[in-house]
Coordinates of C-alpha atoms and ligand atoms in Angstrom, one line a residue:
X1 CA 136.3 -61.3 -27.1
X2 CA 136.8 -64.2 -24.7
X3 CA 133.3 -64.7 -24.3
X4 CA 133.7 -67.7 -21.2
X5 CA 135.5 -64.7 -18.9
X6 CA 132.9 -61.8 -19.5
X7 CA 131.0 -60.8 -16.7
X8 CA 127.1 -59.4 -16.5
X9 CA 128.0 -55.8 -17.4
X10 CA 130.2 -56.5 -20.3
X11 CA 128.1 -59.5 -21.6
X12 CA 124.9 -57.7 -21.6
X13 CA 126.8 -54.4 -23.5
X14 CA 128.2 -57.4 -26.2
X15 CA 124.4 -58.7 -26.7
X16 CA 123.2 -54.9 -26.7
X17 CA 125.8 -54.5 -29.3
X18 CA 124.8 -57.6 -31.1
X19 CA 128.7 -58.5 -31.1
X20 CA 127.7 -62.1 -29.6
X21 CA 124.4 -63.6 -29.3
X22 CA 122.8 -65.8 -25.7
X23 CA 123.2 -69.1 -28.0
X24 CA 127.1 -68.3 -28.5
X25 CA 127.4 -67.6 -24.8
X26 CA 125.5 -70.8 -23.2
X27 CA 127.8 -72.5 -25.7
X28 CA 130.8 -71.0 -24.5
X29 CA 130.2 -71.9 -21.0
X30 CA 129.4 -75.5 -21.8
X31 CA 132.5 -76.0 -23.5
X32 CA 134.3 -74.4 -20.8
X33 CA 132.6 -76.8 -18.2
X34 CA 133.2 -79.7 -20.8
X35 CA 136.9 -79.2 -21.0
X36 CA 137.4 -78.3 -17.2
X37 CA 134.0 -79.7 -15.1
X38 CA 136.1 -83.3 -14.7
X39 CA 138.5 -82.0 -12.4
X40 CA 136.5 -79.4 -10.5
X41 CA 133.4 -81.4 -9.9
X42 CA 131.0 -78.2 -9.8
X43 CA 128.3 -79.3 -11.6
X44 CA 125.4 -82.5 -10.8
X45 CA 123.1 -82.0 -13.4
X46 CA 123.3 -79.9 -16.5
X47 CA 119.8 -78.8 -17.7
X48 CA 120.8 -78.0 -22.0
X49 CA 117.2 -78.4 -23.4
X50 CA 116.2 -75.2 -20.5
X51 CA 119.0 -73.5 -21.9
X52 CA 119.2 -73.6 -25.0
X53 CA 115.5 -72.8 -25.0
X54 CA 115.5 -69.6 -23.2
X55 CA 119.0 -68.5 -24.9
X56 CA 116.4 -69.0 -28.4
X57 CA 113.8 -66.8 -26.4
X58 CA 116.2 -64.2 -25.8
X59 CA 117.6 -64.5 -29.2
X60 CA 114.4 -63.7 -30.1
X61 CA 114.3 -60.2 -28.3
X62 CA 117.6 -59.1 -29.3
X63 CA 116.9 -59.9 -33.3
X64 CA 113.6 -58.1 -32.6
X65 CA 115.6 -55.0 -31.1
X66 CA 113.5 -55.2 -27.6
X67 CA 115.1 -53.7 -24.8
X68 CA 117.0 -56.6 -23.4
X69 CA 116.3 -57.3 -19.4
X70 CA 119.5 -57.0 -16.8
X71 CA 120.6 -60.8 -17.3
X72 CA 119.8 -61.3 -20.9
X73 CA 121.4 -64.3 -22.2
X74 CA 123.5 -64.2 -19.0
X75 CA 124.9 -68.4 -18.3
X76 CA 124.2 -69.3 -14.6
X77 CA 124.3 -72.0 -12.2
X78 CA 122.3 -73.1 -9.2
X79 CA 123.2 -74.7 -6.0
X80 CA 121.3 -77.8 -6.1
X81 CA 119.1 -76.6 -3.3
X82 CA 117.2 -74.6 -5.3
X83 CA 114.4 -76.2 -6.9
X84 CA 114.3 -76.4 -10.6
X85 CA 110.7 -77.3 -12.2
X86 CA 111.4 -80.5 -14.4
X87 CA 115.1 -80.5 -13.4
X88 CA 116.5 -83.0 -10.9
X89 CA 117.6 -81.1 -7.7
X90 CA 119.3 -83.5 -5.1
X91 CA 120.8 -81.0 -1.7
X92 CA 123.7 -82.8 -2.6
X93 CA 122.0 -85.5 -0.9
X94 CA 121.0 -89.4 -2.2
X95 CA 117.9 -88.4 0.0
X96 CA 117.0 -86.8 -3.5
X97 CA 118.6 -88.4 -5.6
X98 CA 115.4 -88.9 -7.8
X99 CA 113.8 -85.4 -7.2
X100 CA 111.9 -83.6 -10.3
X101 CA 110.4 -80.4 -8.7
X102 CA 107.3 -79.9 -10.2
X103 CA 108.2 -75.5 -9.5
X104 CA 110.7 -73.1 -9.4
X105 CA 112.2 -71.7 -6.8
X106 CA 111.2 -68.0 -7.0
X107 CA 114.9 -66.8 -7.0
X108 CA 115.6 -68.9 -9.6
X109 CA 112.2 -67.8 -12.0
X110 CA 113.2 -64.4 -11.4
X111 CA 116.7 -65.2 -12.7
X112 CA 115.4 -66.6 -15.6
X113 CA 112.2 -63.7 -16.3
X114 CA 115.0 -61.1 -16.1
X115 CA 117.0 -63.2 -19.3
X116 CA 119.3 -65.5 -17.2
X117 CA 120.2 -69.1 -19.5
X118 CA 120.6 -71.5 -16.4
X119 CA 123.4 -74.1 -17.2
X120 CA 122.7 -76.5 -14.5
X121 CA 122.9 -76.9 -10.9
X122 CA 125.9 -77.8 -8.5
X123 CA 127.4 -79.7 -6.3
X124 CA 126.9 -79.1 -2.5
X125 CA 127.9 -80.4 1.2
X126 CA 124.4 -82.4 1.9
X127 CA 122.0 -80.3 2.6
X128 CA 124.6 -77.2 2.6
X129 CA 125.7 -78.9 5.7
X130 CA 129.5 -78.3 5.3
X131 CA 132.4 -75.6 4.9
X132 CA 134.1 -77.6 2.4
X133 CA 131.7 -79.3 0.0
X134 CA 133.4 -82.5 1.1
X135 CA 130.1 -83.7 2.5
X136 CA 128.3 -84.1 -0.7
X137 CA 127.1 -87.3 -1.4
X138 CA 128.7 -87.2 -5.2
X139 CA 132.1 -85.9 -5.1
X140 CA 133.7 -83.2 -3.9
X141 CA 134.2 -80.0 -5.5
X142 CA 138.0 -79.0 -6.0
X143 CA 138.9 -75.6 -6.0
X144 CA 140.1 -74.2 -9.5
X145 CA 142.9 -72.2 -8.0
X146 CA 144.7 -75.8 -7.0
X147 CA 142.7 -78.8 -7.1
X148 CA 144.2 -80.3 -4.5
X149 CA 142.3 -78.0 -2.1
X150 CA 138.5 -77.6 -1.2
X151 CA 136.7 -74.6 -3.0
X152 CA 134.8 -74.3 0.3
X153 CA 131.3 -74.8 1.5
X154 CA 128.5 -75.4 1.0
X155 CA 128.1 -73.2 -2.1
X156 CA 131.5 -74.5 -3.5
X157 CA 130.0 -75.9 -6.8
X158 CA 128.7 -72.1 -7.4
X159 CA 131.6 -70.7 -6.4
X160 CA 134.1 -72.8 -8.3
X161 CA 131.8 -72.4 -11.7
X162 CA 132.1 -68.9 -11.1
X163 CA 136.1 -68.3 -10.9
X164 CA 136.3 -71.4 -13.2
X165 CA 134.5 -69.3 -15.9
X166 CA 131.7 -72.3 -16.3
X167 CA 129.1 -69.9 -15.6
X168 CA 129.0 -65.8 -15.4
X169 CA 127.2 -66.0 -12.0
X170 CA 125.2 -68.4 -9.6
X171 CA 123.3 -68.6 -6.6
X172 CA 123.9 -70.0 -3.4
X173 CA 122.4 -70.2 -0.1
X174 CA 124.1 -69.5 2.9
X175 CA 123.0 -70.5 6.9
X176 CA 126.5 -69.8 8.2
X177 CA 128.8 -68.6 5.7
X178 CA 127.9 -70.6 2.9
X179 CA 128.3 -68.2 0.2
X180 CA 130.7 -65.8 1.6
X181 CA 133.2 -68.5 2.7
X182 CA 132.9 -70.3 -0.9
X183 CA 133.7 -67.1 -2.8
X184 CA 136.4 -66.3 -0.6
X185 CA 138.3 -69.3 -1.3
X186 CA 137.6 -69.2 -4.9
X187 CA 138.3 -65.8 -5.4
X188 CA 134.8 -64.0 -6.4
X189 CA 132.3 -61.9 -4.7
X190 CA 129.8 -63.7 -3.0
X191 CA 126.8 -61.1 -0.9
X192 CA 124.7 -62.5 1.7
X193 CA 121.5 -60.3 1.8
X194 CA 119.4 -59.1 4.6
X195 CA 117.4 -62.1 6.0
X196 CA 113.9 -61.7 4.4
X197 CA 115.4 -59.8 1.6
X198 CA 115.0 -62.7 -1.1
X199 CA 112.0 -65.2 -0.6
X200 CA 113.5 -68.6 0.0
X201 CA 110.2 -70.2 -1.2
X202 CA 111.5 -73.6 -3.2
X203 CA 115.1 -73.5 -1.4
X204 CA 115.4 -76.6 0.3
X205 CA 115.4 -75.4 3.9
X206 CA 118.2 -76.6 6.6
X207 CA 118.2 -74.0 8.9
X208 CA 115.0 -71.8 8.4
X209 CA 115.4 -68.5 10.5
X210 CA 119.0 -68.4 9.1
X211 CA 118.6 -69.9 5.4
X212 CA 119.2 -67.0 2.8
X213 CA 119.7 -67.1 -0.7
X214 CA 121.8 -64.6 -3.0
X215 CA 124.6 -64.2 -6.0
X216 CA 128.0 -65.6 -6.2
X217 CA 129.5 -63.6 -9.1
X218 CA 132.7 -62.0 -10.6
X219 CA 132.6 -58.7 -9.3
X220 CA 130.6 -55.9 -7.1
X221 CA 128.3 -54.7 -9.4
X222 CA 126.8 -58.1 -10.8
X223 CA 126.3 -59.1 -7.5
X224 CA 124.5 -55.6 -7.3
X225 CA 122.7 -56.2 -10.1
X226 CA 121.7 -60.1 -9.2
X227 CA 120.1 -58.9 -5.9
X228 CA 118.3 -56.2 -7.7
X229 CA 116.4 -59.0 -10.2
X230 CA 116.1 -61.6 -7.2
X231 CA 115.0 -59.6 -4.1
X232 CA 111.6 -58.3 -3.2
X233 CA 108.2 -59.6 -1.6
X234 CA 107.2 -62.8 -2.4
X235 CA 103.7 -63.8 -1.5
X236 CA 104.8 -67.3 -1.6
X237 CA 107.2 -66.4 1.3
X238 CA 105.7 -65.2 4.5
X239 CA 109.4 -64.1 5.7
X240 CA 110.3 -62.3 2.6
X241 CA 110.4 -58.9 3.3
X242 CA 107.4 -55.9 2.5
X243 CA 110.1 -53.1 1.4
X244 CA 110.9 -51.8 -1.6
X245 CA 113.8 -52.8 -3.1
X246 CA 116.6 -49.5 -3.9
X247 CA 118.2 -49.8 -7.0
X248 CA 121.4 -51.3 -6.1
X249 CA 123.7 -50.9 -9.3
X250 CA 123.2 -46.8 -9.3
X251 CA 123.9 -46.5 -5.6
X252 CA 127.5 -48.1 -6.5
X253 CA 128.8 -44.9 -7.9
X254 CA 127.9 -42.6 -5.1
X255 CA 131.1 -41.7 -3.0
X256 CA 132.1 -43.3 0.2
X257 CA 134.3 -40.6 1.4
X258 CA 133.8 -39.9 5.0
X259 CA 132.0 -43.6 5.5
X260 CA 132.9 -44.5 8.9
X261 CA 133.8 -48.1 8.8
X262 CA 134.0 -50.6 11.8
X263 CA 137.2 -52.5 12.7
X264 CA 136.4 -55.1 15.5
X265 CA 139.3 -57.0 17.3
X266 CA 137.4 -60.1 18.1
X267 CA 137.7 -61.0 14.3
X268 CA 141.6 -60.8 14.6
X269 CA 142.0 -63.1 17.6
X270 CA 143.6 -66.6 17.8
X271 CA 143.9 -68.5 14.8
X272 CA 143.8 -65.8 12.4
X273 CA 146.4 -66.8 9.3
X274 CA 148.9 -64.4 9.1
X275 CA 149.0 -64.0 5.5
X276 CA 144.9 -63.6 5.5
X277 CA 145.4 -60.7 8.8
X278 CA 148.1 -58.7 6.2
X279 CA 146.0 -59.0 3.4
X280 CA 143.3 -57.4 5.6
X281 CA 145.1 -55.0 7.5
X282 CA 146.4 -53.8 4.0
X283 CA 142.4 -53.8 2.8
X284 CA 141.6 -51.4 6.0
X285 CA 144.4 -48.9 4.8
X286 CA 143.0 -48.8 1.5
X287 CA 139.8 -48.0 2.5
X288 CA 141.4 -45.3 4.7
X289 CA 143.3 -43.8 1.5
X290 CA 140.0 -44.0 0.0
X291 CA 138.5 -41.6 2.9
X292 CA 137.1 -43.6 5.0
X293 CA 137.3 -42.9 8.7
X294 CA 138.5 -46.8 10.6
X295 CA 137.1 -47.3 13.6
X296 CA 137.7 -49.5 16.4
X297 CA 135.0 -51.3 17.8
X298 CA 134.0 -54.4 20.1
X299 CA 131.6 -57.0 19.4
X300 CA 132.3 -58.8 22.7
X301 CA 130.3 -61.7 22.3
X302 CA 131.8 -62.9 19.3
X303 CA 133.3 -66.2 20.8
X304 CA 129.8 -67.8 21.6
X305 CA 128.5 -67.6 18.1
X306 CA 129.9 -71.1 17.1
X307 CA 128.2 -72.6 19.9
X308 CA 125.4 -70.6 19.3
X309 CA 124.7 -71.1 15.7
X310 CA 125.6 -75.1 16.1
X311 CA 122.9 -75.4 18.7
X312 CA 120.1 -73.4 16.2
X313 CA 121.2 -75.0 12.7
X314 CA 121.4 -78.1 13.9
X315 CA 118.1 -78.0 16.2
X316 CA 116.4 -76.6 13.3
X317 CA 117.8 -79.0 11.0
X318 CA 116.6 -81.7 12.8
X319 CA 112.9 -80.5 13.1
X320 CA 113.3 -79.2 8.7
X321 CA 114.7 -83.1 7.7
X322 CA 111.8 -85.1 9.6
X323 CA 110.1 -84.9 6.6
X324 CA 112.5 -87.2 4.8
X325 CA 110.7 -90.1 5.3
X326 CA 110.5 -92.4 2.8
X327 CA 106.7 -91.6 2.3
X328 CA 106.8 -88.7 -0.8
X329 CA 109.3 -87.1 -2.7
X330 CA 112.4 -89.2 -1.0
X331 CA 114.4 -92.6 -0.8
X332 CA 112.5 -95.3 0.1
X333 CA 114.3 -98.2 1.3
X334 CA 113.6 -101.8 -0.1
X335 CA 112.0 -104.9 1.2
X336 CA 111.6 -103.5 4.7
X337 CA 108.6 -105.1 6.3
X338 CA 106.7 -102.4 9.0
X339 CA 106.1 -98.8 8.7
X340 CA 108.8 -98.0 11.3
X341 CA 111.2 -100.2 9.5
X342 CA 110.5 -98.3 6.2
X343 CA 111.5 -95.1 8.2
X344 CA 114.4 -95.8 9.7
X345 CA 115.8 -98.0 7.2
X346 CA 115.0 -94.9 4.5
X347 CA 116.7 -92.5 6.5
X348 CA 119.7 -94.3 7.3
X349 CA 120.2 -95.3 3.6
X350 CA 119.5 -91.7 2.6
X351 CA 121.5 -89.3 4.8
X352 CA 125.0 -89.1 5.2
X353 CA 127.2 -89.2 7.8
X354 CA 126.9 -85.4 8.6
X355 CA 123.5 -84.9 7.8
X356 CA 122.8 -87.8 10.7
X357 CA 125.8 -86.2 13.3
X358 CA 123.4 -82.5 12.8
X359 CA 119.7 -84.4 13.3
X360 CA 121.1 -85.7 16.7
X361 CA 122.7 -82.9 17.9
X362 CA 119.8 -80.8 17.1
X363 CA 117.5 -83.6 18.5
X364 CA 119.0 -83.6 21.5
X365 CA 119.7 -79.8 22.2
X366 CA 115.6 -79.9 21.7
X367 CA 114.8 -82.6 23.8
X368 CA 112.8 -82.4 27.3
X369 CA 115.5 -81.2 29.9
X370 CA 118.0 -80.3 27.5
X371 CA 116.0 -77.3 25.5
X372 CA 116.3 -74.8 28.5
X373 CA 119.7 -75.2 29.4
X374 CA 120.7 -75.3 25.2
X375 CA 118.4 -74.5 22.5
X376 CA 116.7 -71.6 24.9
X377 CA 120.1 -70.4 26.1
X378 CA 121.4 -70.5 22.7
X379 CA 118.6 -68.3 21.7
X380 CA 119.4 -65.9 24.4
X381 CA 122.9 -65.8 23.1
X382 CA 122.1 -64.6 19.5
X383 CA 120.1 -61.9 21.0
X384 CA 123.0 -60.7 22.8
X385 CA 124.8 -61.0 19.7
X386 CA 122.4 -59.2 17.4
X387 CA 122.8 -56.5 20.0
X388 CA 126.1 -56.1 19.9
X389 CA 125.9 -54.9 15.8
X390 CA 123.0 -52.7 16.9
X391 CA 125.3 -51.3 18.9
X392 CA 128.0 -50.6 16.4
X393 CA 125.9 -49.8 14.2
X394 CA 125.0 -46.6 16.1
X395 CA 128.6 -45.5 15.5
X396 CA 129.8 -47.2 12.4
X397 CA 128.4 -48.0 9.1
X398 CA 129.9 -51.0 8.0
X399 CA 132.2 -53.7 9.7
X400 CA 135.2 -54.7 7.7
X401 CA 137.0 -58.1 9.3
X402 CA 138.6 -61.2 7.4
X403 CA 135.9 -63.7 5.7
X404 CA 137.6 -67.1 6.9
X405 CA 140.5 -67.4 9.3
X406 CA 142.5 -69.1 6.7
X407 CA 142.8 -69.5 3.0
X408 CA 141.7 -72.7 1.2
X409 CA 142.7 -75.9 3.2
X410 CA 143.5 -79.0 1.7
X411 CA 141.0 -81.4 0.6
X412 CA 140.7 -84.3 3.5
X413 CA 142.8 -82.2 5.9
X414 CA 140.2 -81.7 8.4
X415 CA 137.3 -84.0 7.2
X416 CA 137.8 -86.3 10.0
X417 CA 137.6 -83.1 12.8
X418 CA 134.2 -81.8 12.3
X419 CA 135.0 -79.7 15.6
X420 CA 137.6 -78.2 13.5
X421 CA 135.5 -77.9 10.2
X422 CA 132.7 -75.9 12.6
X423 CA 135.5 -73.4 14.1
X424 CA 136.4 -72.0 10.5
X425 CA 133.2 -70.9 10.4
X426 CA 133.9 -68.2 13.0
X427 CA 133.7 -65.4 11.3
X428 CA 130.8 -65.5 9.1
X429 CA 128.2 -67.1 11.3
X430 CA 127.7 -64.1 13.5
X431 CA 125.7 -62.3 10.1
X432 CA 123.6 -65.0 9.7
X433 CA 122.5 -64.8 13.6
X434 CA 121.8 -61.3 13.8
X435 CA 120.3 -61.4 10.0
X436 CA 122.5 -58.5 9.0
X437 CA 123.5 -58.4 5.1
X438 CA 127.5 -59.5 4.2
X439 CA 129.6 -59.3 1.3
X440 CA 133.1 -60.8 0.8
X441 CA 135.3 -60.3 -1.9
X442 CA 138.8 -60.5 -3.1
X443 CA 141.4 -59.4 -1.3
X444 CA 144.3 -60.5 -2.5
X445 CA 146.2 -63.7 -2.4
X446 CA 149.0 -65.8 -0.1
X447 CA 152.4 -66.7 -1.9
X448 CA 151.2 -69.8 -2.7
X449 CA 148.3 -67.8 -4.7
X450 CA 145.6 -68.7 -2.6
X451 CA 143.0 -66.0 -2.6
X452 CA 142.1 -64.1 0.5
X453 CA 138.5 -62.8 0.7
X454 CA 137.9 -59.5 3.2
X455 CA 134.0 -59.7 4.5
X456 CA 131.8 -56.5 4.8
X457 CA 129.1 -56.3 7.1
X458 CA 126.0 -53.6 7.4
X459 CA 122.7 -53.0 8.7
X460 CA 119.6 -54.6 8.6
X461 CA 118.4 -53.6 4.4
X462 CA 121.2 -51.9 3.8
X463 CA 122.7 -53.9 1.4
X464 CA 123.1 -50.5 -0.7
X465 CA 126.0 -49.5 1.8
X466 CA 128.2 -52.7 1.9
X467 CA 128.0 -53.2 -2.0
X468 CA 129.3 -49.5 -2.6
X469 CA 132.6 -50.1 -0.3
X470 CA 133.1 -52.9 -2.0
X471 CA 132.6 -51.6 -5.2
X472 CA 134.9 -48.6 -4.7
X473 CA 137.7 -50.6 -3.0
X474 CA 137.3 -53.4 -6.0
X475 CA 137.9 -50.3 -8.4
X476 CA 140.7 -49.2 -6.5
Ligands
LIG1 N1 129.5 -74.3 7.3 C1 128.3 -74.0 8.0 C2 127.6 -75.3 8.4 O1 128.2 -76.3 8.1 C3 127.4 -73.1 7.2 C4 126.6 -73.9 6.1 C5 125.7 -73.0 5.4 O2 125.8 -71.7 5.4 N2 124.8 -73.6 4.7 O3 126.6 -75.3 8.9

């Protein structure tokens, strides 16, 4: 048994079966991410004394013969915007550089109360202000499948620990694509849930009515069975959600013949790779074959959703990082002689060049004069846009359309255009504006064996739907 490639299912059936122990498995993963970590670049900070400790405590269960919980002795990792009681946790950013949380963020203790080992966290854009994880103030992350390309952003660290086999599983957090575009360039799942589906109390916020959290893992079902341990009501999150939570990883099996699923041709306009539209196109048959009725649909303002979200992340952005200030938790510059000084001087040593291009967009598209004609307009915009899924999805009951335009660019390639950097983002920022649950998985790959991710879209809380397509067409 290779125990660095298993994934949740067949790692918690080798525990059940006492064929390998947590100890063995946290062990396997760190030797993994010792022999490959110095060329990927996934991980910041790796957190052995928490792991090996609750690997013991699970131990400890499974000698005992205790039913073991979902993600017993299961090796994660954690986007380093999650905070991590006692364990550094910097947003990719020199801003928090130093940072000990004193708590957990609630995803992450309900990872580790259902058995999870967390391995570390990783690496980041700044903030998870990227697509390419070429903005974190570290290094960057390179993409496993060919290290001369960017594993994608901002989750890329999770993402690349994932298909690297570092970790079984990880978190991420995704504002405009964040998880879906990372997994799709890597080559695992990665499942945005409904917004207000997982509390986001202790994620380090950038954008925070379009922040989420959720799993980057290797295939449908643990991504299934990750939301099912991390979403819920948190009382420590006023946004989280009062619903009860359906039990994702029995709702996989049930058939999804005579699903009718959404084909919309603004997400096969201009730009789209040609390799990535084949690989989709040939996705959409299979789902056909599989019984599902295709059907075409319009989600006409999909060209104003770059503009749209750019205005709102970066306008919230700008109001969330004002609290970087030199005073608590962050950098403080040195020998700086007034108050104002100490703030300026903090900030512009702390934030990077991104980071500082967001806070003044956002600044200004909030300023007096400015808000109606930008911020207020943009909000009208993502109404419109939420609208237009409401209206599909009076007729359809998912949408099926390419995650990314194109497959994994190279690393530098557009890190001077962040114009450029924004457009890739096309496709996977409309979810995030309308709040609507998204999954992308593999699809596939280019002839240079690139993988291809195809993006699944649903209704609000029905993440149930969107995980059993995928599941079925992953089986197929
Ligand atoms: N790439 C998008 C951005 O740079 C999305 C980031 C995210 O989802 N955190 O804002």
């Amino acid at each position: 048994m290779q125990l660095k490639s298993l994934s949740i299912g067949s790692a918690h059936s080798a525990l059940q079966a006492r064929q390998t122990t947590p100890l063995a498995l946290a062990e396997a993963h760190y030797k993994q991410i010792a022999q490959r970590d110095h060329e990927i670049g996934a991980f910041l900070t790796l957190c052995r004394d928490r792991a090996l400790a609750q690997a013991d405590r699970i131990d400890r269960l499974a000698v005992e013969g205790k039913p073991l919980p979902p993600l017993a002795g299961v090796p994660v990792a954690i986007k380093d915007v999650m905070s991590t009681r006692g364990v550094r946790t910097t947003a990719g950013s020199k801003m928090l550089d130093k940072y000990i949380p004193p708590y957990d963020c609630t995803a992450v203790g309900r990872m580790e109360a259902a058995g999870a080992v967390v391995l570390g966290k990783t690496n980041c854009d700044e903030f998870a202000m990227g697509s390419s994880n070429e903005n974190s103030a570290y290094f960057p992350v390179h993409n496993p499948r060919d290290l001369s390309r960017v594993p994608g952003g901002s989750s890329g660290g999770s993402a690349a620990a994932v298909a690297a086999d570092m970790a079984v599983a990880a978190l991420g957090s995704d504002t405009g694509g964040s998880i879906r575009q990372p997994a799709s360039f890597c080559g695992v799942v990665g499942l945005t849930p409904t917004y207000g589906r997982v509390s986001r109390y202790g994620l380090i916020a950038f954008a925070s009515s379009l922040d989420h959290i959720g799993p980057l893992t290797k295939t449908v079902k643990d991504a299934a069975t990750v939301l099912q341990v991390i979403a819920g009501r948190d009382s420590m999150d006023s946004t989280s959600a009062d619903l009860p939570v359906p039990d994702y990883v029995s709702e996989l099996e049930k058939p999804i013949r005579g699903m009718e699923v959404g084909v919309a041709k603004e997400y096969f306009g201009e730009g789209l790779d040609d390799e990535v539209r084949h690989a989709i196109e040939c996705a959409i048959d299979k789902l056909k074959n599989l019984g599902c009725e295709i059907v075409p649909i319009s989600l006409p303002h999909t060209p104003y959703a770059i503009p749209t979200y750019y205005l709102i992340a970066t306008a919230e952005a700008s109001s969330n990082l004002a609290r970087y200030d030199g005073v608590r938790y962050s950098l403080r510059a040195r020998g700086v002689k007034t108050l104002s000084e100490m703030y300026r001087r903090s900030r512009d040593e702390g934030f990077g060049a991104e980071v500082k291009r967001r806070i003044m967009l956002g600044t200004y598209a909030l300023s007096a004069g400015y808000y109606d004609a930008y911020y207020l307009k943009a909000q009208k915009v993502r109404t419109l846009l939420t609208r237009d899924f409401d209206e599909a999805f009076r007729k359809v009951d998912a949408i099926v359309t390419p995650t990314s335009p194109t497959p994994a660019f190279r690393i530098g390639e557009k890190s001077n255009d962040p114009l450029a950097m924004y457009l890739a983002d096309i496709y996977t920022v409309t979810a995030d504006l309308a709040g609507i649950p998204a999954i992308s998985i593999p699809c596939g790959e280019t002839q240079e064996k690139l993988p291809i991710g195809l993006q699944i879209l649903g209704r609000h809380f029905d993440e149930a739907t969107i995980l059993r397509l995928a599941h079925a067409y992953e089986q197929a």
